[in-house]
mmCIF file of C-alpha atoms and ligand atoms in Angstrom:
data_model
loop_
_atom_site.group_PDB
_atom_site.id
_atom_site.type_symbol
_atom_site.label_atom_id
_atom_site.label_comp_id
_atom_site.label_asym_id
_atom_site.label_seq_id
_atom_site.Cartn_x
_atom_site.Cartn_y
_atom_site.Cartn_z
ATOM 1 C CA UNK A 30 0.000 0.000 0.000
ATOM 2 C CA UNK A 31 0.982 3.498 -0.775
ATOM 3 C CA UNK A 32 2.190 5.285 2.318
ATOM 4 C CA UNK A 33 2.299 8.406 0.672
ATOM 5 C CA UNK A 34 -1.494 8.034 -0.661
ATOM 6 C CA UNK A 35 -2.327 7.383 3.261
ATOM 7 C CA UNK A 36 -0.777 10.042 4.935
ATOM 8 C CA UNK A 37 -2.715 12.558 2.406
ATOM 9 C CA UNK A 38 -6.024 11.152 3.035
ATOM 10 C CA UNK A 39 -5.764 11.500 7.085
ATOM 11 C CA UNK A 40 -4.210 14.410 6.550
ATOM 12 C CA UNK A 41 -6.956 15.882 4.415
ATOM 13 C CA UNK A 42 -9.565 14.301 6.490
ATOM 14 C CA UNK A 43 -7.836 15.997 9.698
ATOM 15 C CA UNK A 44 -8.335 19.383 7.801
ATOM 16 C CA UNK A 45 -12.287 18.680 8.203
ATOM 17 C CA UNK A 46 -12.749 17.184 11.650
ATOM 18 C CA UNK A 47 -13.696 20.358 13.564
ATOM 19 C CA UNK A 48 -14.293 18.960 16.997
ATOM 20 C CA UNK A 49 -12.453 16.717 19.404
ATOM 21 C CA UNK A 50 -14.543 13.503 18.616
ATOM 22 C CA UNK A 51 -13.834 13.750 14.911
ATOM 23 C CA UNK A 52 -10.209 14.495 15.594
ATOM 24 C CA UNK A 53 -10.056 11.432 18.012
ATOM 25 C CA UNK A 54 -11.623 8.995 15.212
ATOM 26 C CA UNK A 55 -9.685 10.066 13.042
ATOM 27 C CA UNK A 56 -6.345 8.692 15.462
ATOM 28 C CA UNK A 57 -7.953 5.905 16.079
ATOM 29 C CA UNK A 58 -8.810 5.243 12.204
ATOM 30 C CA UNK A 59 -5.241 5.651 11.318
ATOM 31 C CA UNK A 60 -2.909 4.846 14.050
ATOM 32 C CA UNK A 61 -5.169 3.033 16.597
ATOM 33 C CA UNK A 62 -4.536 -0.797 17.153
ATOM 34 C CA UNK A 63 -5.754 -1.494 14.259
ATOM 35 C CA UNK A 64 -5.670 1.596 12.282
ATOM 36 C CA UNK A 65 -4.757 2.000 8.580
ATOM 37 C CA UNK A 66 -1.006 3.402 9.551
ATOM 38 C CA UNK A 67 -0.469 0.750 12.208
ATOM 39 C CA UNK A 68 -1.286 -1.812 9.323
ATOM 40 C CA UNK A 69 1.429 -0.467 7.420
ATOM 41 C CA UNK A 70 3.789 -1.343 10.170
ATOM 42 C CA UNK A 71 2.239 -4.955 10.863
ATOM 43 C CA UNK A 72 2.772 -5.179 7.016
ATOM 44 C CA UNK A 73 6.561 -4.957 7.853
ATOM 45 C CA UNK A 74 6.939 -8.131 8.774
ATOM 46 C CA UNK A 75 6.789 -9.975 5.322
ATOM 47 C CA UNK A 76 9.110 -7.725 3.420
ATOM 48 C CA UNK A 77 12.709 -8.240 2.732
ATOM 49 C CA UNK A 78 15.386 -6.697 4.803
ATOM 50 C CA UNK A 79 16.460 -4.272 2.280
ATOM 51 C CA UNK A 80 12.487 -3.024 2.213
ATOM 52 C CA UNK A 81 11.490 -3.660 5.549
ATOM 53 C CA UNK A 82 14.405 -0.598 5.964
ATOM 54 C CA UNK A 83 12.899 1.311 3.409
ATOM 55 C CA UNK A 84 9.068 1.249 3.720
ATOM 56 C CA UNK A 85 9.716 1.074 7.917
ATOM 57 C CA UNK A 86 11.462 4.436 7.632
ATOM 58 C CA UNK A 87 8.642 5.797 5.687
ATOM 59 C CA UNK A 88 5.683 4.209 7.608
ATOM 60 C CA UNK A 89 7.575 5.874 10.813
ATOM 61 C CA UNK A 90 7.632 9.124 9.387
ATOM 62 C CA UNK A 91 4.167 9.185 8.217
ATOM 63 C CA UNK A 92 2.942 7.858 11.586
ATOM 64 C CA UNK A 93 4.756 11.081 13.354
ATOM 65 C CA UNK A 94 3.798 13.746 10.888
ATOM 66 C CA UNK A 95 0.452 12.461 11.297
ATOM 67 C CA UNK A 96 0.605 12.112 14.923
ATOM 68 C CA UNK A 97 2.530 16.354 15.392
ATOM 69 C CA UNK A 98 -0.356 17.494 12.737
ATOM 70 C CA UNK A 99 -3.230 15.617 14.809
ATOM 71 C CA UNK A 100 -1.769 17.731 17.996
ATOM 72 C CA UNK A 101 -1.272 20.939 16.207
ATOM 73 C CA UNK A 102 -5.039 20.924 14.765
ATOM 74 C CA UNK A 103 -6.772 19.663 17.960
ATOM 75 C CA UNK A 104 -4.908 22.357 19.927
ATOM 76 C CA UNK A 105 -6.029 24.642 17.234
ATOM 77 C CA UNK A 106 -9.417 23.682 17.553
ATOM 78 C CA UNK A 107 -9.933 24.250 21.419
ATOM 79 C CA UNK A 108 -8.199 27.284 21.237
ATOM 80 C CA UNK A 109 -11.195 27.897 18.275
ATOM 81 C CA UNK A 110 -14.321 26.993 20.335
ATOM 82 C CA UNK A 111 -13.272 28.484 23.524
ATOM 83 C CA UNK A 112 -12.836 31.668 21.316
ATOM 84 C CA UNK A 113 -16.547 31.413 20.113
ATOM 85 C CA UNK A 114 -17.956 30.486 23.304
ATOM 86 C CA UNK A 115 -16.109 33.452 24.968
ATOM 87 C CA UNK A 116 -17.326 35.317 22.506
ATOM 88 C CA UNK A 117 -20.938 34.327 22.861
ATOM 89 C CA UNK A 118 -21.340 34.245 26.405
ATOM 90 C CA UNK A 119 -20.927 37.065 28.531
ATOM 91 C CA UNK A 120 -20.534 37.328 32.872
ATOM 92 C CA UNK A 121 -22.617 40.033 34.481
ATOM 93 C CA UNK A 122 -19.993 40.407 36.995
ATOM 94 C CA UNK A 123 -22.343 43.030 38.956
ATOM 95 C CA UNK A 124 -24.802 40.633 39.380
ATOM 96 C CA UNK A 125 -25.084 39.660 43.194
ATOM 97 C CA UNK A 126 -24.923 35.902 43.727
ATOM 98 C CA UNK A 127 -28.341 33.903 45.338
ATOM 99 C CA UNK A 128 -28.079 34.488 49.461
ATOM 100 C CA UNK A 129 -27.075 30.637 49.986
ATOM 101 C CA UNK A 130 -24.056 31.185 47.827
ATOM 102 C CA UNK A 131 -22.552 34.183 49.183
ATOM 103 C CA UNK A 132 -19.788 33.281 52.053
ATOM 104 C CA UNK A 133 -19.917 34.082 56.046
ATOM 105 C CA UNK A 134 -18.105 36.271 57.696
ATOM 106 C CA UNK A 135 -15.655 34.724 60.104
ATOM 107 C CA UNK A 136 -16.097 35.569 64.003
ATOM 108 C CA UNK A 137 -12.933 37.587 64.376
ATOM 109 C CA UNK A 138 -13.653 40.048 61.263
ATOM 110 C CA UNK A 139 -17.439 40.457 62.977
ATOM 111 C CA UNK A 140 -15.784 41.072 66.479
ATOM 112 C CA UNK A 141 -13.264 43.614 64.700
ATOM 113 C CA UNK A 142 -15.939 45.003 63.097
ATOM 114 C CA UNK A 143 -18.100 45.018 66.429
ATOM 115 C CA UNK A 144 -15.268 46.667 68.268
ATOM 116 C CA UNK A 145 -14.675 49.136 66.086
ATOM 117 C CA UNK A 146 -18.284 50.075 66.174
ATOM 118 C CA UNK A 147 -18.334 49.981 70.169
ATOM 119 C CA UNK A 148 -15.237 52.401 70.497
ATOM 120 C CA UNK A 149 -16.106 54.320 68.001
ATOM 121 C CA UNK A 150 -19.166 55.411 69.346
ATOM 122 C CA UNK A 151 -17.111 56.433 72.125
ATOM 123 C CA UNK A 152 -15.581 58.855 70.440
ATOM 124 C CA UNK A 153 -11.784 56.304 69.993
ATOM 125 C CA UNK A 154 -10.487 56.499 65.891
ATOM 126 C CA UNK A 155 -8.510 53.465 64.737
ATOM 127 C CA UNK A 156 -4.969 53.879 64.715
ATOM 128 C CA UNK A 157 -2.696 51.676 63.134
ATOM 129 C CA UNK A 158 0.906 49.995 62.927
ATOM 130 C CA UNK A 159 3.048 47.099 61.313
ATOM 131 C CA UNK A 160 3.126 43.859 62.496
ATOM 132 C CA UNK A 161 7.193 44.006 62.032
ATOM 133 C CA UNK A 162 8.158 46.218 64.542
ATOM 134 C CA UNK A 163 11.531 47.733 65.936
ATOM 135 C CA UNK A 164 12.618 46.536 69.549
ATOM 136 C CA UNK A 165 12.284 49.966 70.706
ATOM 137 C CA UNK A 166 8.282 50.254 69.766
ATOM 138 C CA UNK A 167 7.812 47.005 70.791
ATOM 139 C CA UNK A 168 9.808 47.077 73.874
ATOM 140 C CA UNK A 169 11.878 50.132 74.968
ATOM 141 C CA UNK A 170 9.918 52.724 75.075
ATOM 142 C CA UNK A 171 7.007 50.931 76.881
ATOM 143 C CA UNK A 172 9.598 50.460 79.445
ATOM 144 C CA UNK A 173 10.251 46.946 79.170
ATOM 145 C CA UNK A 174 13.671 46.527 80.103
ATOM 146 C CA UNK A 175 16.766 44.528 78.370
ATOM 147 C CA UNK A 176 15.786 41.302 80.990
ATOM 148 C CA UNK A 177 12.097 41.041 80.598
ATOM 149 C CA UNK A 178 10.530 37.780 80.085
ATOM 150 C CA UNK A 179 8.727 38.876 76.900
ATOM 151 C CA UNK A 180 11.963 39.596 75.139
ATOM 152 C CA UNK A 181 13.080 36.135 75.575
ATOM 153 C CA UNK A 182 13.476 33.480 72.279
ATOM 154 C CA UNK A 183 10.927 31.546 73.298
ATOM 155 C CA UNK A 184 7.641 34.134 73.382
ATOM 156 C CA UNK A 185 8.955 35.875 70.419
ATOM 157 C CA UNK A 186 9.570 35.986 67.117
ATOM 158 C CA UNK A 187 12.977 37.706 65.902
ATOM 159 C CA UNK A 188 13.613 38.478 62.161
ATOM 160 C CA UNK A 189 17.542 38.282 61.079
ATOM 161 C CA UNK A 190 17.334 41.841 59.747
ATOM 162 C CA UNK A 191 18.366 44.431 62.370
ATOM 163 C CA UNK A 192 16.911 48.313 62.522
ATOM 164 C CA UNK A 193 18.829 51.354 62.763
ATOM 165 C CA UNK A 194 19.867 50.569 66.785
ATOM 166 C CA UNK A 195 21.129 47.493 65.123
ATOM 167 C CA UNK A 196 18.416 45.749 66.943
ATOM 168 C CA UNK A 197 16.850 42.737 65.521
ATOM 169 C CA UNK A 198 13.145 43.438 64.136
ATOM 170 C CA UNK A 199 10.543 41.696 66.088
ATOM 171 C CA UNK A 200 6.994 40.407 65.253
ATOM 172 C CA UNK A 201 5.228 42.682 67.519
ATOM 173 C CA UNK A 202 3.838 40.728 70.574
ATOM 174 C CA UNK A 203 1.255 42.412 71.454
ATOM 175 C CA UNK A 204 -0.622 45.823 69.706
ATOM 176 C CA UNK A 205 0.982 48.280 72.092
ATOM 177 C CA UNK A 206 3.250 49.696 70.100
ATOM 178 C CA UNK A 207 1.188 51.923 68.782
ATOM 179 C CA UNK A 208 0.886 53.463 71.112
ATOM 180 C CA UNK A 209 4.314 54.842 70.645
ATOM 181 C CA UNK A 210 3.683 55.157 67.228
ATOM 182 C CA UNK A 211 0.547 57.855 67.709
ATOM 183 C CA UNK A 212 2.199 59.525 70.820
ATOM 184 C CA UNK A 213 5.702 59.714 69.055
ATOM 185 C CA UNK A 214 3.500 61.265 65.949
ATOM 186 C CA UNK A 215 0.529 63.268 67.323
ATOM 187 C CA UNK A 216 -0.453 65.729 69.960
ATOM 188 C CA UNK A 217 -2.575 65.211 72.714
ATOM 189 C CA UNK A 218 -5.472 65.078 73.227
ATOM 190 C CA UNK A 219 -5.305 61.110 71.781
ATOM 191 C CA UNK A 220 -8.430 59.006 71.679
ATOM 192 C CA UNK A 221 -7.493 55.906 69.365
ATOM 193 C CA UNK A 222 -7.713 51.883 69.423
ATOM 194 C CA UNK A 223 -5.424 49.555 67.388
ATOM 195 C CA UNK A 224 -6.913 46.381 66.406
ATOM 196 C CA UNK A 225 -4.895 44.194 64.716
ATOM 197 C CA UNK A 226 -2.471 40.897 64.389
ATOM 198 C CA UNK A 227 0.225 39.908 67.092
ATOM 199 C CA UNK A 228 2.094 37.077 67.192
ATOM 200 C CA UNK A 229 4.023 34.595 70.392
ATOM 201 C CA UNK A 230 5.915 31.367 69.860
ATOM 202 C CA UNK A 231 2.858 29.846 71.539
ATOM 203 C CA UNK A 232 0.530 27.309 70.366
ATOM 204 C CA UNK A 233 -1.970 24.803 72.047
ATOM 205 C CA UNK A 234 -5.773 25.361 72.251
ATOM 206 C CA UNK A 235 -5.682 28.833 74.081
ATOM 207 C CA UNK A 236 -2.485 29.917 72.141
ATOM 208 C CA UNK A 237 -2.068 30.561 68.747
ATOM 209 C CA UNK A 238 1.607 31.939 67.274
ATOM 210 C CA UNK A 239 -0.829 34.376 65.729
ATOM 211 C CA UNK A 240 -3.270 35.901 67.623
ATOM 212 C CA UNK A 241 -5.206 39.181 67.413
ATOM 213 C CA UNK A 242 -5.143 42.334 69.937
ATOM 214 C CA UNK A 243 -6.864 45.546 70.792
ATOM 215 C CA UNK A 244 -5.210 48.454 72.044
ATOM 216 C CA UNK A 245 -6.535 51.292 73.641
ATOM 217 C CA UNK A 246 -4.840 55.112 74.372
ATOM 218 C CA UNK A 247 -6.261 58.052 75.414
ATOM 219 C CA UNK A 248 -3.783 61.040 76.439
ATOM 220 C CA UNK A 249 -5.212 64.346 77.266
ATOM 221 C CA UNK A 250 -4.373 66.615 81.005
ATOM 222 C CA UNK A 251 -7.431 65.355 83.547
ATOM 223 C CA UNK A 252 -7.701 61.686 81.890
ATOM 224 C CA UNK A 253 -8.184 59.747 85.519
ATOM 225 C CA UNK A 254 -9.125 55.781 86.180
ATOM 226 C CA UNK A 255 -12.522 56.296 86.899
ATOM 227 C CA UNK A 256 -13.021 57.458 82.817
ATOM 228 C CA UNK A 257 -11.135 54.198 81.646
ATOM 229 C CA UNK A 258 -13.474 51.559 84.069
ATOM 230 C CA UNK A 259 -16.380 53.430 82.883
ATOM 231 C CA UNK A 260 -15.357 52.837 79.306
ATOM 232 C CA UNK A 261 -14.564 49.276 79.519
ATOM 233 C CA UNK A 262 -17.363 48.486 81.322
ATOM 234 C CA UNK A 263 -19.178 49.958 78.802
ATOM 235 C CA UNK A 264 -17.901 48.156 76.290
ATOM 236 C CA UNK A 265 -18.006 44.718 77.537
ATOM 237 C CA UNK A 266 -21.821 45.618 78.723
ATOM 238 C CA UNK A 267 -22.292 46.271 74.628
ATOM 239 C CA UNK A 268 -20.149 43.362 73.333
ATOM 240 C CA UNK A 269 -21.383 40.321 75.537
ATOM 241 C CA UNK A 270 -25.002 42.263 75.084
ATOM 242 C CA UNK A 271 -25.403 42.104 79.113
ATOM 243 C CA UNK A 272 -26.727 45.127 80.892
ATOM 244 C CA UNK A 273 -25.972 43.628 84.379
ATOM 245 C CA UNK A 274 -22.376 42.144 83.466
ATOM 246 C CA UNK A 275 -20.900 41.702 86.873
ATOM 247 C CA UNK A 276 -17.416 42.946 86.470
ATOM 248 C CA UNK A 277 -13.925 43.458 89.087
ATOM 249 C CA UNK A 278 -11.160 45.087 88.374
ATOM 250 C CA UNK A 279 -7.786 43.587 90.360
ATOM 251 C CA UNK A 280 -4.199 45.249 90.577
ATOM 252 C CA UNK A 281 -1.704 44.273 88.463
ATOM 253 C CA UNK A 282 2.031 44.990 86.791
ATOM 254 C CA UNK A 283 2.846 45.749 83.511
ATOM 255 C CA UNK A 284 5.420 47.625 82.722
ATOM 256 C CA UNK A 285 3.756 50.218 80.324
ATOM 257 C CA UNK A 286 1.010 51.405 82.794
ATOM 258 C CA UNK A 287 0.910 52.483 86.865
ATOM 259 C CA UNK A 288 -0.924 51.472 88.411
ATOM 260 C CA UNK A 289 -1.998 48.553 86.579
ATOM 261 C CA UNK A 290 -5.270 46.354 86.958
ATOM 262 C CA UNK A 291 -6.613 43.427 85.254
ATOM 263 C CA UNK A 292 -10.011 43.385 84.314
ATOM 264 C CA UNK A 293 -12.483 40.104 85.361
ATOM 265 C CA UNK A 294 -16.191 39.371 84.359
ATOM 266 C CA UNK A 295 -17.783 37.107 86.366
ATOM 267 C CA UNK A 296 -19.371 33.320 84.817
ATOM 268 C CA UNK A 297 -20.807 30.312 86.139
ATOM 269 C CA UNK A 298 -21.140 27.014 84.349
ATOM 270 C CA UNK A 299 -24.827 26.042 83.318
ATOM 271 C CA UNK A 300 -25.780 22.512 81.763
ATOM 272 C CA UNK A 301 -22.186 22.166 81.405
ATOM 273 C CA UNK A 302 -21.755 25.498 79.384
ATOM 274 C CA UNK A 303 -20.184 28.983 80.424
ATOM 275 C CA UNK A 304 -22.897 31.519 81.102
ATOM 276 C CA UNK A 305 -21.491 35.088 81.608
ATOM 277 C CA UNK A 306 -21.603 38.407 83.526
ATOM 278 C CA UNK A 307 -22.954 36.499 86.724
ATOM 279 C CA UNK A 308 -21.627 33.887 89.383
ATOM 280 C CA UNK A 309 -18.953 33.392 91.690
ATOM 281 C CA UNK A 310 -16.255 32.230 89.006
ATOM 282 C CA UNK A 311 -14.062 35.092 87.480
ATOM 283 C CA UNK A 312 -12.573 35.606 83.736
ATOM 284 C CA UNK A 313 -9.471 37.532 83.042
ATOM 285 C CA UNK A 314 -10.784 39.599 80.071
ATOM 286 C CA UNK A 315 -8.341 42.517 79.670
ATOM 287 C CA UNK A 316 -4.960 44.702 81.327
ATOM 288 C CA UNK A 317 -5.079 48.242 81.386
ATOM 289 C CA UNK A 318 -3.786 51.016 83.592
ATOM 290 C CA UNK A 319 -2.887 54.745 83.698
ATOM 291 C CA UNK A 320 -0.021 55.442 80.670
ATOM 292 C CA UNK A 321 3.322 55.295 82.590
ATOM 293 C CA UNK A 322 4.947 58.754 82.692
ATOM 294 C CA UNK A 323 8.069 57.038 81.857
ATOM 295 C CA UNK A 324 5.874 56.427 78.477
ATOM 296 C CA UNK A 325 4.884 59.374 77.755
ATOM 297 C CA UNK A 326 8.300 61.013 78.445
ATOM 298 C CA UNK A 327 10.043 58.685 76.277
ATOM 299 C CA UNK A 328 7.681 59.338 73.381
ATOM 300 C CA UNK A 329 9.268 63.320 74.160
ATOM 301 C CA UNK A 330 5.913 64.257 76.076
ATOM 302 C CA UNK A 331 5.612 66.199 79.130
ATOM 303 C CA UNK A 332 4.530 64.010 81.698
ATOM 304 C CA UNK A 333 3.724 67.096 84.291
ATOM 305 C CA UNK A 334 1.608 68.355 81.403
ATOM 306 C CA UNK A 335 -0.204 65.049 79.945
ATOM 307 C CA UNK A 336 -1.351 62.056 81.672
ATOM 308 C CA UNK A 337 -3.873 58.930 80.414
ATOM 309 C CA UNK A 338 -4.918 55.648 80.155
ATOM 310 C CA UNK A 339 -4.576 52.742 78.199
ATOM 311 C CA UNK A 340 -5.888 49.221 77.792
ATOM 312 C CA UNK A 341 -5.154 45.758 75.833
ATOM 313 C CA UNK A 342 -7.105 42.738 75.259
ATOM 314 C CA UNK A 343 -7.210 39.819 73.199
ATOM 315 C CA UNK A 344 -10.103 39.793 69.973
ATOM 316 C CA UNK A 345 -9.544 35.870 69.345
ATOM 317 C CA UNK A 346 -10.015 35.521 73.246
ATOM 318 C CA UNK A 347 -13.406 37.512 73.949
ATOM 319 C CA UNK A 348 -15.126 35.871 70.292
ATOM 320 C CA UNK A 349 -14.188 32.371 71.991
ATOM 321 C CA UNK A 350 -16.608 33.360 75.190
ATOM 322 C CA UNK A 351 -18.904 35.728 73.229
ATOM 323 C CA UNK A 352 -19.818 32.260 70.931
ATOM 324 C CA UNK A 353 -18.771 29.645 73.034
ATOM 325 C CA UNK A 354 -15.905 28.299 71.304
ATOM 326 C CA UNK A 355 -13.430 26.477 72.634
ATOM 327 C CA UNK A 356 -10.461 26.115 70.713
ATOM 328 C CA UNK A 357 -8.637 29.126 69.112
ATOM 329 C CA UNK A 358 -6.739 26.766 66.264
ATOM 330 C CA UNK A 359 -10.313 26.559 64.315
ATOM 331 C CA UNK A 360 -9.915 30.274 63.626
ATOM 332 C CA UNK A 361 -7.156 29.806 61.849
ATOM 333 C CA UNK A 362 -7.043 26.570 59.975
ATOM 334 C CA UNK A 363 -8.920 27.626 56.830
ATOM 335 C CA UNK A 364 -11.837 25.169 57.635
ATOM 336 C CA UNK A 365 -14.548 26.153 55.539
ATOM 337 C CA UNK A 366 -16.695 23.817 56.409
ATOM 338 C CA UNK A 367 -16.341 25.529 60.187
ATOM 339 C CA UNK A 368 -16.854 28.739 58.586
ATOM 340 C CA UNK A 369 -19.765 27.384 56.932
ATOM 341 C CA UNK A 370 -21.298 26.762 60.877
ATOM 342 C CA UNK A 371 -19.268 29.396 62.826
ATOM 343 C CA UNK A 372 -19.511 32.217 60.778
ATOM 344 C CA UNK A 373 -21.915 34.969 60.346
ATOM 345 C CA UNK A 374 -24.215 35.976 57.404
ATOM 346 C CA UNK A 375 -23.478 39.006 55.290
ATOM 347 C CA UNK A 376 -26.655 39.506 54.169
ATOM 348 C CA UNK A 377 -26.940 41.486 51.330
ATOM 349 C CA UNK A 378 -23.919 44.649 50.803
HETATM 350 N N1 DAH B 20 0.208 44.528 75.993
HETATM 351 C C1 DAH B 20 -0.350 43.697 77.033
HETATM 352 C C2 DAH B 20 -0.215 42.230 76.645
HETATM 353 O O1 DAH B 20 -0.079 41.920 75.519
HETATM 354 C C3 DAH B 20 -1.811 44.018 77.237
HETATM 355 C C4 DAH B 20 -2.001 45.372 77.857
HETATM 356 C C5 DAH B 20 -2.084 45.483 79.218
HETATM 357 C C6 DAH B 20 -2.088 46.504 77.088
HETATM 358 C C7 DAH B 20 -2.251 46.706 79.834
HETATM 359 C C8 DAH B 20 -2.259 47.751 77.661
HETATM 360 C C9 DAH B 20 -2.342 47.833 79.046
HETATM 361 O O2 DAH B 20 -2.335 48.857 76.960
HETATM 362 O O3 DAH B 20 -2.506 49.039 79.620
HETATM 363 O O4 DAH B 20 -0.263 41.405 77.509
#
């Protein structure tokens, strides 16, 4: 059989297959098992030496022009039809997707968004800063000295690069450099909060290396501890939604504030579940205290002149007992199908 005479038909019939099913009868028609080309080859075997050479090289040759034109033209022809259809079919990108497909909103962006609100009605504007920060944000200038705990390997993340004290950069651990940030870069009076991301070598079901803070600053001349309980228990009154939360507040150190208190809402267990803002049990829910003058003067304030208060506590923390979730690691995992049950409904934007 001609091999020549062969190739030119499939090749001419390849010309007019214009889809892939035509194209793929037309391999196996040729060069499946027991196509016209593969024939050729079988033929091989009753040929002389001197021919099988010949007509084998030729058979081979036909077989892979065939075989780099079938590619070619079936590449051509997707690229064809997904042209046309693209061309036909248009996506109303404006149009808002049915309710049950839209996603949820994921506890910590609602109690961000929730806290915001809160403080904001208050009259506190959100300040921000990076979550790479310089030791001396971080730690210096809120007075945390060389030999504090919290500058230790262990709680913190240290980046190789080193700032302009040829300090190494640190993942901030905890949002309270900011408030260096706004004293360092605006005058009193400050009212501002500073959600955001913080980050401790820490993880088990309480503990995430990557955790989320709010911080709270207000600097002005009269700023006193009664106006900063008043606020927080205002808050958490608004954010658990309980008018008669049951609240203490309980001395305590950090280096940033003096004094310094810790504040506790009270909870009892019923049926086995945490019910809060009454009972005889307490929850840590926040630290706070009156701005350390040693702050303020080494953010070059005067600390005769100004004084204030600030406050810190955990977002990840007060979701967990505002929905009763138990372990932090679900916030971050990327679950959807927890989002799917955990999260909140958008609604319509
Ligand atoms: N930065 C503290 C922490 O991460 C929390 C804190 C406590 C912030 C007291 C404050 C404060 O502003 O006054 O543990």
């Amino acid at each position: 059989m001609d091999v020549s005479k062969v190739l030119k038909e499939a090749l001419s019939e390849l010309e007019k297959s214009n889809n892939d099913d035509s194209i793929q009868s037309l391999r196996v028609k040729y060069l499946g098992k027991k196509g016209l080309i593969t024939d050729l080859l079988k033929s091989l075997k009753d040929l002389s030496v001197e021919d099988k050479k010949k007509f084998g090289a030729s058979v081979n040759l036909a077989k892979e022009e065939l075989l780099k034109k079938i590619n070619t033209h079936s590449l051509e022809i997707n690229k064809k039809n997904i042209n046309e259809k693209l061309s036909k079919e248009s996506i109303d990108i404006t149009f808002p997707p049915p309710i049950s497909q839209l996603g949820k909103l994921h506890p910590i962006s609602k109690t961000y968004k929730e806290v915001i609100d809160i403080f904001g009605n208050m009259g506190f504007s959100v300040a921000e800063g990076p979550d790479i920060e310089t030791d001396f944000n971080n730690f210096t200038a809120l007075n945390i000295p060389e030999d504090h705990p919290a500058r230790e390997m262990q709680d913190t993340f240290y980046l190789n690069e080193k700032d302009e004290l040829d300090k190494p950069f640190v993942l901030r651990t905890h949002t309270s450099p900011v408030q260096i940030r706004t004293m360092m870069n605006t005058k009193p009076p400050i009212k501002i909060i500073a959600p955001g991301r913080t980050y401790r070598c820490d993880s088990d079901s309480t503990h995430s290396p990557m955790f989320h803070q709010v911080e709270g600053l207000l600097i002005n001349e009269d700023a006193n501890m009664g106006h900063l309980k008043g606020n927080l228990i205002n808050f958490c009154k608004d954010f658990f939604h309980i008018n008669d939360l049951k609240v203490r507040f309980r001395p305590s150190y950090f280096p940033f504030t003096e004094p310094s208190a810790e504040m506790d809402i009270a909870y009892s267990i019923v049926d086995n579940k945490i019910k809060l803002g009454e009972g005889d049990k307490w929850l840590e829910i926040l630290g706070c205290g009156m701005v350390n003058p040693k702050v303020i003067e080494n953010c070059k304030m005067d600390s005769s002149k100004f004084q204030g208060y600030a406050f810190g506590l955990g977002l990840d923390r007060i979701t967990m007992l505002k929905h009763g979730l138990t372990d932090i690691r679900s916030f971050f995992n990327g679950n959807n199908n927890w989002l799917k049950a955990n999260g909140f409904s958008l609604g319509r934007i």
